[in-house]
Tab-separated table of C-alpha atoms and ligand atoms in Angstrom:
chain	number	residue	atom	x	y	z
A	1	MET	CA	-215.402	-84.368	-166.714
A	2	CYS	CA	-217.680	-83.669	-163.759
A	3	SER	CA	-221.356	-84.251	-163.465
A	4	ALA	CA	-224.066	-84.390	-160.859
A	5	ALA	CA	-227.051	-86.137	-162.281
A	6	ARG	CA	-229.943	-88.240	-161.231
A	7	THR	CA	-229.825	-91.765	-162.614
A	8	PHE	CA	-226.518	-91.312	-164.344
A	9	MET	CA	-225.555	-93.317	-167.356
A	10	ALA	CA	-221.880	-92.882	-168.023
A	11	SER	CA	-219.667	-94.136	-170.741
A	12	PHE	CA	-216.663	-91.954	-169.980
A	13	SER	CA	-214.571	-90.962	-167.016
A	14	VAL	CA	-216.555	-89.092	-164.481
A	15	CYS	CA	-215.913	-87.154	-161.376
A	16	VAL	CA	-218.627	-86.288	-158.888
A	17	ARG	CA	-217.785	-83.431	-156.667
A	18	GLY	CA	-219.538	-81.631	-153.853
A	19	LEU	CA	-222.952	-83.238	-154.222
A	20	PHE	CA	-225.360	-82.470	-151.492
A	21	PRO	CA	-228.249	-84.772	-150.566
A	22	VAL	CA	-230.367	-85.221	-153.619
A	23	VAL	CA	-233.532	-87.233	-154.105
A	24	TRP	CA	-233.375	-90.334	-156.306
A	25	LEU	CA	-229.786	-90.037	-156.967
A	26	ALA	CA	-227.799	-92.957	-158.298
A	27	LEU	CA	-224.783	-93.605	-160.404
A	28	GLN	CA	-225.048	-96.325	-163.004
A	29	CYS	CA	-221.993	-96.836	-165.054
A	30	LYS	CA	-222.113	-98.824	-168.254
A	31	GLN	CA	-219.679	-100.360	-170.704
A	32	ARG	CA	-216.381	-98.451	-170.320
A	33	THR	CA	-214.125	-97.996	-167.401
A	34	THR	CA	-215.641	-95.271	-165.236
A	35	HIS	CA	-213.922	-93.550	-162.322
A	36	VAL	CA	-215.775	-91.719	-159.671
A	37	TYR	CA	-213.676	-89.161	-157.827
A	38	GLY	CA	-214.496	-86.546	-155.208
A	39	PRO	CA	-216.155	-86.088	-151.807
A	40	GLY	CA	-219.726	-86.195	-153.076
A	41	ILE	CA	-222.644	-87.712	-151.249
A	42	LEU	CA	-225.152	-90.058	-152.802
A	43	ASP	CA	-228.197	-89.890	-150.584
A	44	GLY	CA	-231.182	-92.121	-151.056
A	45	ARG	CA	-233.236	-90.958	-148.123
A	46	HIS	CA	-236.324	-90.253	-150.117
A	47	PHE	CA	-236.379	-93.677	-151.662
A	48	ARG	CA	-239.629	-95.462	-150.938
A	49	TYR	CA	-238.239	-98.513	-149.280
A	50	ASN	CA	-241.217	-100.815	-149.910
A	51	GLU	CA	-240.735	-100.384	-153.606
A	52	ARG	CA	-237.268	-101.800	-153.538
A	53	LYS	CA	-238.398	-104.977	-155.273
A	54	GLY	CA	-241.149	-103.327	-157.224
A	55	LYS	CA	-241.221	-101.753	-160.619
A	56	LEU	CA	-239.524	-98.502	-159.836
A	57	TRP	CA	-236.547	-99.754	-157.918
A	58	ASN	CA	-235.407	-103.350	-157.672
A	59	GLU	CA	-232.367	-105.346	-156.712
A	60	THR	CA	-230.481	-104.493	-159.904
A	61	ARG	CA	-230.799	-100.814	-159.218
A	62	MET	CA	-228.361	-99.580	-156.629
A	63	MET	CA	-226.906	-96.294	-155.614
A	64	LEU	CA	-223.544	-97.065	-157.134
A	65	ASN	CA	-223.715	-99.691	-159.869
A	66	PHE	CA	-220.883	-100.991	-161.984
A	67	ALA	CA	-222.694	-104.050	-163.202
A	68	GLY	CA	-222.245	-104.551	-166.889
A	69	SER	CA	-219.367	-102.098	-167.055
A	70	ALA	CA	-215.636	-102.469	-167.181
A	71	GLY	CA	-215.504	-101.185	-163.594
A	72	GLY	CA	-213.483	-98.238	-162.387
A	73	ASP	CA	-212.093	-96.626	-159.293
A	74	VAL	CA	-214.187	-95.030	-156.574
A	75	TRP	CA	-212.280	-92.387	-154.575
A	76	GLY	CA	-213.842	-90.356	-151.749
A	77	LEU	CA	-217.486	-90.927	-152.402
A	78	THR	CA	-220.043	-91.239	-149.537
A	79	VAL	CA	-223.254	-93.261	-149.927
A	80	VAL	CA	-225.930	-92.856	-147.284
A	81	ASN	CA	-229.440	-94.241	-146.869
A	82	PRO	CA	-229.211	-96.522	-149.925
A	83	ASN	CA	-232.265	-98.284	-151.288
A	84	PHE	CA	-230.479	-101.607	-151.260
A	85	ARG	CA	-226.714	-102.269	-151.210
A	86	LEU	CA	-224.319	-99.479	-150.550
A	87	PHE	CA	-222.508	-100.388	-153.788
A	88	ASP	CA	-223.054	-103.103	-156.301
A	89	LYS	CA	-220.527	-105.560	-157.667
A	90	VAL	CA	-216.939	-104.260	-157.501
A	91	VAL	CA	-216.001	-105.299	-161.016
A	92	SER	CA	-212.576	-106.848	-161.705
A	93	GLY	CA	-209.817	-104.274	-161.842
A	94	SER	CA	-211.718	-101.749	-159.666
A	95	ARG	CA	-210.437	-100.095	-156.525
A	96	MET	CA	-212.299	-98.329	-153.777
A	97	THR	CA	-210.470	-95.794	-151.689
A	98	MET	CA	-211.716	-93.388	-149.003
A	99	PHE	CA	-215.207	-94.652	-149.515
A	100	ARG	CA	-217.772	-94.057	-146.784
A	101	GLY	CA	-221.018	-96.009	-146.708
A	102	MET	CA	-223.717	-95.653	-144.157
A	103	GLY	CA	-226.767	-97.896	-144.354
A	104	TRP	CA	-229.396	-98.392	-141.675
A	105	ALA	CA	-232.121	-100.366	-143.387
A	106	ALA	CA	-232.226	-104.065	-144.106
A	107	ASN	CA	-229.849	-105.306	-146.843
A	108	ASN	CA	-227.810	-102.093	-146.906
A	109	GLY	CA	-224.728	-104.228	-147.462
A	110	GLY	CA	-221.758	-104.236	-149.775
A	111	GLY	CA	-221.496	-105.690	-153.229
A	112	HIS	CA	-219.304	-108.632	-154.392
A	113	PHE	CA	-215.662	-108.073	-154.797
A	114	GLU	CA	-214.546	-109.810	-157.987
A	115	PHE	CA	-211.061	-110.928	-159.031
A	116	ASN	CA	-208.297	-108.313	-158.655
A	117	THR	CA	-210.186	-105.672	-156.667
A	118	SER	CA	-209.418	-103.713	-153.476
A	119	ALA	CA	-210.912	-101.490	-150.800
A	120	ARG	CA	-208.700	-99.175	-148.782
A	121	ASP	CA	-208.908	-96.426	-146.173
A	122	SER	CA	-212.690	-96.656	-145.929
A	123	PHE	CA	-215.498	-96.634	-143.371
A	124	ILE	CA	-218.587	-98.750	-143.902
A	125	ARG	CA	-221.608	-99.240	-141.744
A	126	SER	CA	-223.584	-102.081	-143.158
A	127	THR	CA	-226.775	-104.020	-142.431
A	128	ASP	CA	-225.801	-107.019	-144.510
A	129	ASP	CA	-222.716	-108.863	-145.849
A	130	LEU	CA	-220.051	-106.194	-145.906
A	131	ILE	CA	-216.892	-107.344	-147.665
A	132	LYS	CA	-218.212	-110.216	-149.847
A	133	VAL	CA	-215.662	-111.952	-152.002
A	134	ARG	CA	-216.192	-113.727	-155.310
A	135	GLY	CA	-212.730	-114.209	-156.750
A	136	GLY	CA	-209.022	-114.045	-155.992
A	137	ASN	CA	-206.304	-111.453	-155.678
A	138	ILE	CA	-208.471	-109.305	-153.434
A	139	VAL	CA	-206.899	-106.882	-150.961
A	140	THR	CA	-208.452	-104.737	-148.312
A	141	GLU	CA	-206.493	-102.336	-146.056
A	142	ASN	CA	-207.309	-99.841	-143.315
A	143	LEU	CA	-211.040	-100.443	-143.063
A	144	VAL	CA	-213.198	-99.331	-140.200
A	145	LEU	CA	-216.344	-101.433	-140.243
A	146	TRP	CA	-219.594	-101.247	-138.258
A	147	GLN	CA	-221.785	-104.328	-138.660
A	148	SER	CA	-225.432	-103.897	-137.872
A	149	TYR	CA	-227.918	-106.604	-136.971
A	150	ASN	CA	-227.557	-108.755	-140.110
A	151	GLY	CA	-224.768	-110.241	-142.240
A	152	GLY	CA	-221.154	-111.292	-142.206
A	153	THR	CA	-218.477	-108.668	-141.968
A	154	PHE	CA	-216.128	-110.717	-144.160
A	155	GLN	CA	-218.408	-113.004	-146.151
A	156	PHE	CA	-217.023	-116.018	-148.006
A	157	GLY	CA	-220.299	-117.728	-148.479
A	158	TRP	CA	-223.529	-118.219	-150.390
A	159	ALA	CA	-222.333	-119.000	-153.892
A	160	GLY	CA	-219.372	-119.654	-156.147
A	161	LEU	CA	-217.087	-120.851	-153.383
A	162	HIS	CA	-213.968	-121.002	-155.527
A	163	LEU	CA	-211.606	-118.530	-153.930
A	164	VAL	CA	-207.887	-117.929	-153.700
A	165	ASN	CA	-205.417	-115.333	-152.463
A	166	ILE	CA	-207.337	-112.828	-150.341
A	167	THR	CA	-205.620	-110.468	-147.880
A	168	HIS	CA	-207.220	-108.165	-145.354
A	169	ARG	CA	-204.753	-105.851	-143.650
A	170	THR	CA	-205.636	-103.684	-140.705
A	171	ALA	CA	-209.328	-103.772	-140.182
A	172	SER	CA	-211.224	-102.522	-137.119
A	173	VAL	CA	-214.665	-103.857	-136.490
A	174	ILE	CA	-215.979	-101.184	-134.172
A	175	GLU	CA	-219.460	-102.742	-133.737
A	176	ASN	CA	-221.287	-105.929	-134.398
A	177	GLU	CA	-224.922	-105.781	-133.382
A	178	TRP	CA	-226.227	-109.250	-133.907
A	179	ARG	CA	-226.472	-111.756	-131.058
A	180	ALA	CA	-225.302	-115.313	-130.866
A	181	PRO	CA	-227.251	-118.438	-131.534
A	182	GLU	CA	-227.043	-120.642	-128.442
A	183	VAL	CA	-227.001	-123.896	-130.323
A	184	TRP	CA	-225.451	-124.376	-133.765
A	185	GLU	CA	-228.695	-125.446	-135.452
A	186	THR	CA	-231.092	-123.386	-133.414
A	187	TYR	CA	-230.570	-119.842	-134.319
A	188	ASP	CA	-231.935	-116.782	-132.623
A	189	THR	CA	-230.298	-114.923	-135.454
A	190	ARG	CA	-229.279	-115.945	-138.918
A	191	PRO	CA	-226.301	-118.271	-139.584
A	192	ASN	CA	-224.430	-115.681	-141.589
A	193	ASN	CA	-223.991	-113.361	-138.600
A	194	ALA	CA	-220.314	-113.543	-137.927
A	195	VAL	CA	-217.246	-111.319	-138.400
A	196	VAL	CA	-215.828	-113.991	-140.791
A	197	SER	CA	-218.699	-115.992	-142.200
A	198	LEU	CA	-219.098	-118.898	-144.597
A	199	VAL	CA	-222.529	-120.204	-145.552
A	200	ASP	CA	-222.382	-123.021	-148.108
A	201	THR	CA	-225.815	-123.034	-149.716
A	202	ASN	CA	-224.979	-125.137	-152.748
A	203	PRO	CA	-223.373	-128.362	-151.572
A	204	ALA	CA	-223.911	-129.835	-155.070
A	205	ASP	CA	-220.964	-127.594	-156.128
A	206	PRO	CA	-218.112	-128.548	-153.857
A	207	ALA	CA	-216.238	-125.610	-152.404
A	208	GLN	CA	-212.629	-125.044	-153.414
A	209	LEU	CA	-211.523	-122.402	-150.982
A	210	ALA	CA	-207.775	-122.912	-151.328
A	211	GLY	CA	-206.484	-119.630	-149.983
A	212	PRO	CA	-204.280	-118.285	-148.725
A	213	PHE	CA	-206.811	-116.155	-146.855
A	214	VAL	CA	-204.967	-113.811	-144.570
A	215	TRP	CA	-206.137	-111.359	-141.940
A	216	GLN	CA	-203.354	-109.190	-140.645
A	217	ASP	CA	-204.151	-107.035	-137.673
A	218	LEU	CA	-207.899	-107.571	-137.284
A	219	GLN	CA	-209.288	-105.768	-134.251
A	220	ILE	CA	-212.786	-106.302	-132.913
A	221	ASP	CA	-214.026	-103.864	-130.358
A	222	GLY	CA	-216.181	-105.047	-127.427
A	223	ASP	CA	-217.962	-108.336	-127.037
A	224	VAL	CA	-218.591	-110.448	-130.162
A	225	SER	CA	-220.971	-113.340	-130.492
A	226	HIS	CA	-219.282	-115.024	-133.461
A	227	PRO	CA	-215.875	-113.878	-134.637
A	228	LEU	CA	-215.829	-116.848	-137.032
A	229	SER	CA	-218.655	-119.006	-138.182
A	230	LEU	CA	-217.582	-121.323	-140.983
A	231	HIS	CA	-220.175	-123.844	-142.067
A	232	LEU	CA	-219.013	-125.959	-144.970
A	233	GLU	CA	-221.238	-128.693	-146.478
A	234	ASN	CA	-219.070	-130.033	-149.206
A	235	GLY	CA	-215.488	-129.425	-150.444
A	236	PHE	CA	-212.427	-127.804	-148.947
A	237	LEU	CA	-211.614	-124.626	-147.069
A	238	GLY	CA	-208.087	-124.102	-145.905
A	239	ASN	CA	-204.972	-122.046	-145.494
A	240	MET	CA	-206.437	-119.295	-143.358
A	241	LEU	CA	-204.120	-117.146	-141.294
A	242	PHE	CA	-205.145	-114.701	-138.595
A	243	ASP	CA	-201.994	-112.810	-137.766
A	244	GLY	CA	-202.703	-110.263	-135.001
A	245	LEU	CA	-206.282	-110.947	-133.980
A	246	THR	CA	-207.311	-108.690	-131.126
A	247	ILE	CA	-210.780	-108.989	-129.538
A	248	SER	CA	-211.137	-106.538	-126.747
A	249	GLY	CA	-214.307	-108.038	-125.187
A	250	LYS	CA	-215.801	-111.510	-124.655
A	251	VAL	CA	-216.513	-114.116	-127.272
A	252	THR	CA	-219.585	-116.333	-127.345
A	253	ARG	CA	-218.276	-118.865	-129.806
A	254	PHE	CA	-215.811	-119.577	-132.609
A	255	ALA	CA	-217.628	-122.143	-134.688
A	256	PHE	CA	-216.469	-124.509	-137.444
A	257	ALA	CA	-219.041	-126.901	-138.788
A	258	THR	CA	-218.598	-129.497	-141.478
A	259	ALA	CA	-221.227	-131.780	-142.956
A	260	VAL	CA	-221.830	-135.035	-141.114
A	261	GLU	CA	-222.676	-136.957	-144.316
A	262	GLY	CA	-220.941	-134.961	-147.064
A	263	SER	CA	-217.210	-134.689	-147.431
A	264	ALA	CA	-216.191	-131.314	-146.114
A	265	THR	CA	-212.780	-130.424	-144.865
A	266	ILE	CA	-211.539	-127.310	-143.033
A	267	ALA	CA	-207.792	-127.410	-142.680
A	268	ASN	CA	-204.725	-125.370	-141.787
A	269	VAL	CA	-206.280	-122.477	-139.946
A	270	THR	CA	-203.632	-120.618	-137.984
A	271	PHE	CA	-204.017	-118.009	-135.294
A	272	ARG	CA	-200.902	-116.060	-134.420
A	273	ASN	CA	-200.682	-113.296	-131.820
A	274	PHE	CA	-204.322	-113.779	-130.838
A	275	THR	CA	-205.746	-112.061	-127.825
A	276	ILE	CA	-209.182	-111.996	-126.170
A	277	GLU	CA	-209.733	-109.435	-123.376
A	278	GLY	CA	-206.009	-108.754	-123.359
A	279	LYS	CA	-205.123	-112.420	-122.778
A	280	LEU	CA	-202.933	-114.315	-125.296
A	281	ILE	CA	-204.713	-117.412	-126.584
A	282	SER	CA	-202.383	-120.345	-127.269
A	283	HIS	CA	-204.575	-123.449	-127.167
A	284	LEU	CA	-207.861	-124.566	-128.732
A	285	ASP	CA	-209.141	-125.500	-125.284
A	286	ASP	CA	-208.450	-122.079	-123.726
A	287	PRO	CA	-211.785	-121.238	-122.088
A	288	ALA	CA	-211.716	-117.680	-123.451
A	289	PHE	CA	-211.416	-119.049	-127.025
A	290	ARG	CA	-214.807	-120.907	-126.920
A	291	PHE	CA	-213.883	-122.983	-129.908
A	292	HIS	CA	-216.587	-125.252	-131.166
A	293	HIS	CA	-216.457	-127.804	-133.958
A	294	ALA	CA	-219.587	-129.581	-135.123
A	295	GLY	CA	-219.867	-132.308	-137.775
B	301	LIG	C1	-235.260	-104.209	-162.454
B	301	LIG	O1	-234.447	-103.204	-163.031
B	301	LIG	C2	-233.778	-103.591	-164.216
B	301	LIG	C3	-232.833	-102.506	-164.614
B	301	LIG	O2	-233.404	-101.325	-164.713
B	301	LIG	C4	-234.851	-103.877	-165.270
B	301	LIG	O3	-234.204	-104.342	-166.479
B	301	LIG	C5	-235.764	-104.964	-164.759
B	301	LIG	O4	-236.791	-105.219	-165.717
B	301	LIG	C6	-236.374	-104.602	-163.461
B	301	LIG	N1	-237.094	-105.738	-162.857
B	301	LIG	C7	-238.327	-105.596	-162.311
B	301	LIG	C8	-238.905	-106.857	-161.768
B	301	LIG	O5	-238.921	-104.523	-162.218
B	302	LIG	C1	-205.716	-105.629	-161.891
B	302	LIG	O1	-206.323	-104.349	-161.959
B	302	LIG	C2	-205.475	-103.289	-162.302
B	302	LIG	C3	-206.273	-102.003	-162.294
B	302	LIG	O2	-206.725	-101.768	-160.971
B	302	LIG	C4	-204.897	-103.562	-163.687
B	302	LIG	O3	-203.966	-102.511	-164.031
B	302	LIG	C5	-204.168	-104.890	-163.677
B	302	LIG	O4	-203.721	-105.205	-164.960
B	302	LIG	C6	-205.090	-106.004	-163.224
B	302	LIG	N1	-204.355	-107.252	-163.053
B	302	LIG	C7	-204.801	-108.439	-163.517
B	302	LIG	C8	-203.917	-109.585	-163.269
B	302	LIG	O5	-205.867	-108.529	-164.086
B	303	LIG	C1	-202.284	-112.245	-154.741
B	303	LIG	O1	-202.998	-111.051	-154.926
B	303	LIG	C2	-202.188	-109.913	-154.869
B	303	LIG	C3	-203.055	-108.680	-154.969
B	303	LIG	O2	-203.793	-108.714	-156.140
B	303	LIG	C4	-201.180	-109.982	-156.036
B	303	LIG	O3	-200.339	-108.860	-155.958
B	303	LIG	C5	-200.373	-111.292	-155.927
B	303	LIG	O4	-199.518	-111.399	-157.031
B	303	LIG	C6	-201.305	-112.475	-155.916
B	303	LIG	N1	-200.505	-113.671	-155.610
B	303	LIG	C7	-200.619	-114.741	-156.405
B	303	LIG	C8	-199.793	-115.892	-155.962
B	303	LIG	O5	-201.359	-114.788	-157.384
B	304	LIG	C1	-201.097	-123.191	-144.290
B	304	LIG	O1	-201.574	-121.953	-144.695
B	304	LIG	C2	-200.608	-120.927	-144.847
B	304	LIG	C3	-201.357	-119.645	-145.199
B	304	LIG	O2	-202.072	-119.241	-144.076
B	304	LIG	C4	-199.681	-121.279	-145.963
B	304	LIG	O3	-198.672	-120.293	-146.061
B	304	LIG	C5	-199.049	-122.646	-145.650
B	304	LIG	O4	-198.294	-123.043	-146.763
B	304	LIG	C6	-200.176	-123.691	-145.433
B	304	LIG	N1	-199.551	-124.930	-145.006
B	304	LIG	C7	-199.821	-126.099	-145.605
B	304	LIG	C8	-199.172	-127.323	-145.065
B	304	LIG	O5	-200.522	-126.131	-146.652
B	305	LIG	C1	-199.578	-108.539	-132.010
B	305	LIG	O1	-200.688	-107.830	-132.557
B	305	LIG	C2	-200.761	-106.511	-132.110
B	305	LIG	C3	-202.085	-105.923	-132.662
B	305	LIG	O2	-202.142	-106.103	-134.020
B	305	LIG	C4	-199.514	-105.722	-132.547
B	305	LIG	O3	-199.622	-104.439	-132.083
B	305	LIG	C5	-198.289	-106.380	-132.053
B	305	LIG	O4	-197.176	-105.730	-132.612
B	305	LIG	C6	-198.306	-107.850	-132.466
B	305	LIG	N1	-197.151	-108.554	-131.882
B	305	LIG	C7	-196.388	-109.372	-132.525
B	305	LIG	C8	-195.303	-110.036	-131.734
B	305	LIG	O5	-196.528	-109.608	-133.742
């Protein structure tokens, strides 16, 4: 069944095809598994941005919203100029393929990927956390990512830091627009601004980030202020593998920070076939690596 509707409440399989920019368009899928197929465009350009948190639109209302549903596959859809995130929670069992998301305004990020979800063959330009994980058995493959001035491209952090088994294969980060903090605790930008980011905001709930967390063939174009910024206050993060990490430009800093007073451990992080500016990095103290550990 195909439909092009304004706020769309669906309880059956749906395909959206050939939509052209439409005012106030959103897809909200409830209860049953709902698939969205086709090269349609969801365009929120006429959204009144300052009402995002007001009565008409708020943070639970997004362009593509699976919250409260059994999820479903998204294949081929484009979301542009969203009011808030480019897509909401990617509910367990859901798969995104050939998705394109283009957000320019603040918080035009991605939703949380839950247990057993994937994103493949997609392009996303985001102004907030882009691939944000909240579970295990998550796979991404063939992503082209453009990170604007805010957010982590691969975000581990913020809440519910109990994660296992996440694989990212073949990702190109073609842009990252934020700039580096000069000193770990004195930011000229926010602490989540890194290609791979962890912000532990709830140290009362010790992290159990057991992995394995694998990045295979991650390419970052140009200079990058923070390829990794992992700041753990309490708990464990380990078993990360970067297999084929290629950074074409310069790096400001790779940063790991663990709490001085808490008990935080970051262990078993492996870099294999790792180049910066075409030079193979083989030691922590290689000057091009700019590795920093605090705490
Ligand atoms: C936000 O939207 C949801 C879903 O439509 C609604 O239930 C809630 O009351 C709204 N909240 C505010 C503060 O407007
Ligand atoms: C994962 O999701 C797929 C649908 O994408 C489903 O067929 C499969 O049963 C799920 N696996 C688990 C372990 O939940
Ligand atoms: C890890 O996740 C992948 C993708 O969902 C799955 O195929 C694999 O069985 C999982 N491995 C373990 C050990 O659970
Ligand atoms: C280190 O992490 C890798 C995954 O990156 C895992 O395969 C390996 O078993 C881990 N080693 C130890 C000693 O835990
Ligand atoms: C190293 O990584 C590059 C880029 O991903 C890849 O083309 C090359 O085959 C890798 N080399 C080895 C020895 O794995």
